[in-house]
PDB file of C-alpha atoms in Angstrom:
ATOM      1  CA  UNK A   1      -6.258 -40.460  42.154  1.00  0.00           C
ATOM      2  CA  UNK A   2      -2.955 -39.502  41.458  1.00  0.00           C
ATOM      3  CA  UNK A   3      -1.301 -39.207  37.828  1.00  0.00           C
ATOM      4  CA  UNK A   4       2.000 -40.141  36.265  1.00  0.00           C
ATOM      5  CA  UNK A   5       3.597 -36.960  35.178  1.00  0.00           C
ATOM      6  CA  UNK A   6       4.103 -38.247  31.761  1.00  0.00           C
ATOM      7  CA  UNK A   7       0.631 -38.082  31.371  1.00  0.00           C
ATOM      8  CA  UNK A   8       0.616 -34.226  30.964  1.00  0.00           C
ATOM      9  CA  UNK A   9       2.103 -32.714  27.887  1.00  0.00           C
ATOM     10  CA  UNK A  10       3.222 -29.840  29.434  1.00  0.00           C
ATOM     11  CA  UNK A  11       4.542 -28.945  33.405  1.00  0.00           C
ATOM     12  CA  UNK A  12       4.569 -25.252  34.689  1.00  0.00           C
ATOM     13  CA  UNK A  13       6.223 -23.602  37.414  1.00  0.00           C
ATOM     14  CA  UNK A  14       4.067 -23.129  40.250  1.00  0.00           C
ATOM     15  CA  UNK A  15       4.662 -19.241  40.722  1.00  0.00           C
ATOM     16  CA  UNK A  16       2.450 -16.734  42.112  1.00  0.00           C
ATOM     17  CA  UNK A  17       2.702 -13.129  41.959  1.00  0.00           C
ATOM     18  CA  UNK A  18       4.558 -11.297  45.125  1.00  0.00           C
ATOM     19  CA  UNK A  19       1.716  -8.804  46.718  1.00  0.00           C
ATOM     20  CA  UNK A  20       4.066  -5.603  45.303  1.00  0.00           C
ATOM     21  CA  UNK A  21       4.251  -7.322  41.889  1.00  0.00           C
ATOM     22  CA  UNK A  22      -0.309  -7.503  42.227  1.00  0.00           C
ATOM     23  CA  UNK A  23      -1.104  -4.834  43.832  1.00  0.00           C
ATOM     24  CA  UNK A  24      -1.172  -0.998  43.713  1.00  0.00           C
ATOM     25  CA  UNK A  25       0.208   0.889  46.487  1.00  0.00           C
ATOM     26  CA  UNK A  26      -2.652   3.048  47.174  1.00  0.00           C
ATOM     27  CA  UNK A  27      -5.631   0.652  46.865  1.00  0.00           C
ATOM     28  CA  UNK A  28      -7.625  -1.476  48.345  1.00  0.00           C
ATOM     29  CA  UNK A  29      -9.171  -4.312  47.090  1.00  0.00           C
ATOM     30  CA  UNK A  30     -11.401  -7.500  47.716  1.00  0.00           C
ATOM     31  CA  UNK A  31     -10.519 -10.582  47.599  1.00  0.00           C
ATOM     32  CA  UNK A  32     -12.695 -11.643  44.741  1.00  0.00           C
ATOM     33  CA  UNK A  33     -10.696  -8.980  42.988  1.00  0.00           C
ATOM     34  CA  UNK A  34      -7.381 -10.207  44.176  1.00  0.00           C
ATOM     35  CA  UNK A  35      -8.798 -13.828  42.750  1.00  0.00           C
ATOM     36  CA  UNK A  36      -9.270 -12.409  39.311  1.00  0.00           C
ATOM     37  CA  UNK A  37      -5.888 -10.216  38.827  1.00  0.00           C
ATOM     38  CA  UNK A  38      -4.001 -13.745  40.128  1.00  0.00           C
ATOM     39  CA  UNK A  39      -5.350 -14.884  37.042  1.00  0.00           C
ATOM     40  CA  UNK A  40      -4.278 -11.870  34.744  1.00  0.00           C
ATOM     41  CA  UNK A  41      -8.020 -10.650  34.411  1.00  0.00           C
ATOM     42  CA  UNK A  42      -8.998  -7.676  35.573  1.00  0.00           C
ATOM     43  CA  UNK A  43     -10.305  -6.543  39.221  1.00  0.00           C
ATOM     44  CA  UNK A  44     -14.030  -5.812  37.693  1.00  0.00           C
ATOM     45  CA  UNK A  45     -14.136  -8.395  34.933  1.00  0.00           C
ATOM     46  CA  UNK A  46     -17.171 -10.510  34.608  1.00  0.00           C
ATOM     47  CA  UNK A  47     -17.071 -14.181  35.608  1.00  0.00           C
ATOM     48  CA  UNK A  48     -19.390 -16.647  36.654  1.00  0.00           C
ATOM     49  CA  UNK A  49     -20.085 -17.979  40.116  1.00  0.00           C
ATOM     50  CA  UNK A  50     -18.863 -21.198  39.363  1.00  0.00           C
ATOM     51  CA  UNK A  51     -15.400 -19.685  38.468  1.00  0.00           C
ATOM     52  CA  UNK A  52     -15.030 -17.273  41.117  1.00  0.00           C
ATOM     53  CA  UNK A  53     -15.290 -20.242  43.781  1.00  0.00           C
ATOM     54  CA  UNK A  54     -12.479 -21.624  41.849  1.00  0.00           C
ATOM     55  CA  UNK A  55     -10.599 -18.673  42.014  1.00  0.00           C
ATOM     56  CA  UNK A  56     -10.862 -18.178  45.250  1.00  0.00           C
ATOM     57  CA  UNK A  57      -8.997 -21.101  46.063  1.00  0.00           C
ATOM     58  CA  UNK A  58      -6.455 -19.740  44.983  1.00  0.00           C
ATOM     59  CA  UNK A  59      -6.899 -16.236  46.434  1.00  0.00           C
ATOM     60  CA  UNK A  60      -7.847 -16.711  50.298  1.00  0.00           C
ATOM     61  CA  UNK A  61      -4.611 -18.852  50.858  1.00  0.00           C
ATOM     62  CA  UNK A  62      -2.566 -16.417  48.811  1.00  0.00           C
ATOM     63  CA  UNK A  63      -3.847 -13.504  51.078  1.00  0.00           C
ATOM     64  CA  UNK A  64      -3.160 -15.740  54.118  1.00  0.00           C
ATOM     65  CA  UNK A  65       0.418 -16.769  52.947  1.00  0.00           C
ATOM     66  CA  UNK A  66       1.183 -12.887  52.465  1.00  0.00           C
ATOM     67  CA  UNK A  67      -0.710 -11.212  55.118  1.00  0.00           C
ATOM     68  CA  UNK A  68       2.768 -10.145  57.108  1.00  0.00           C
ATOM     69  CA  UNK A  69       2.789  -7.758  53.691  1.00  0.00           C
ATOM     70  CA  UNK A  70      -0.797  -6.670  53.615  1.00  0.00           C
ATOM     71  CA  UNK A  71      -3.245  -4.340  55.393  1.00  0.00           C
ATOM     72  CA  UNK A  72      -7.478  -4.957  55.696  1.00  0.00           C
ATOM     73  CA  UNK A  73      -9.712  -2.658  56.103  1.00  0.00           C
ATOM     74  CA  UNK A  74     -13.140  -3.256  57.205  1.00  0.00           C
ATOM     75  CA  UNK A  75     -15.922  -3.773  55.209  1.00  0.00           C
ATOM     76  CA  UNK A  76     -18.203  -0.543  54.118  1.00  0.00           C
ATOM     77  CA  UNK A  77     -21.624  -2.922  54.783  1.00  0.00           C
ATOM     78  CA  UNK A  78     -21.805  -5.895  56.960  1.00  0.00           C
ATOM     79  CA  UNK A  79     -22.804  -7.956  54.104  1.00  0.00           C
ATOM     80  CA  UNK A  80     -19.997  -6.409  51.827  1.00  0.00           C
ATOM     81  CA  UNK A  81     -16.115  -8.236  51.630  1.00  0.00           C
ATOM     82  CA  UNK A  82     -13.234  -6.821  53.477  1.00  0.00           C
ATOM     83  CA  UNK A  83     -10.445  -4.929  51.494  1.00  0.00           C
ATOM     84  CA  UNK A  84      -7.257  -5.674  51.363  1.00  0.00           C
ATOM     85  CA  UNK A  85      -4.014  -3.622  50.189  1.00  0.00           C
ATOM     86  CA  UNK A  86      -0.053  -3.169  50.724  1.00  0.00           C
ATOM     87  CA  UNK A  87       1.211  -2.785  53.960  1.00  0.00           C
ATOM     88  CA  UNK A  88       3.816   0.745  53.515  1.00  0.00           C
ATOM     89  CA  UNK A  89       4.936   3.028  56.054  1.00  0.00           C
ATOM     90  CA  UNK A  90       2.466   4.319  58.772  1.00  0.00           C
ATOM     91  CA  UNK A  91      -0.657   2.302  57.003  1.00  0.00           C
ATOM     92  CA  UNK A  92      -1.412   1.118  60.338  1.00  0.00           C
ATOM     93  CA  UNK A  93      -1.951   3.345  64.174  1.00  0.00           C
ATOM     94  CA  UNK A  94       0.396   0.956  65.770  1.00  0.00           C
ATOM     95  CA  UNK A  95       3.683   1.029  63.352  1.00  0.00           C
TER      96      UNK A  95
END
């Protein structure tokens, strides 16, 4: 149901981190990872299941909406995530 704005105390800007401003040049990194550092934690901090779901919500769009910027790599196990990083230079065969 939706809510009168007054009804909040306080409004933020809805602004998400650029892919250069997030991540490192020369890593990789899953997207439960990218989840986290969207929310200023860090790649290997400890959350519970219930949060990372809600995390990813955020992350697997953001990764969508900025995928002309990033690379993936395939997983090491087929029961392991995908890694994603910044797309630079001659990352990829075909550039």
């Amino acid at each position: 149901m939706p809510r009168a704005k007054a009804d909040f105390g306080t409004l933020h800007p809805c602004d998400f981190y650029t892919p250069d401003e997030l991540l490192e040049e020369e890593q990789m990194y899953t997207v439960y990872e990218i989840a986290r550092m969207l929310q200023g934690l860090e790649p290997e901090a400890e959350i519970d299941e219930e949060t990372e779901a809600v995390l990813l919500d955020w992350a697997v769009p953001w990764v969508m909406n900025n995928s002309a910027e990033l690379v993936v790599a395939e997983p090491p196990a087929d029961t392991d995530p995908g890694y994603y990083g910044l797309k630079r230079g001659t990352d990829l065969a075909d550039d």
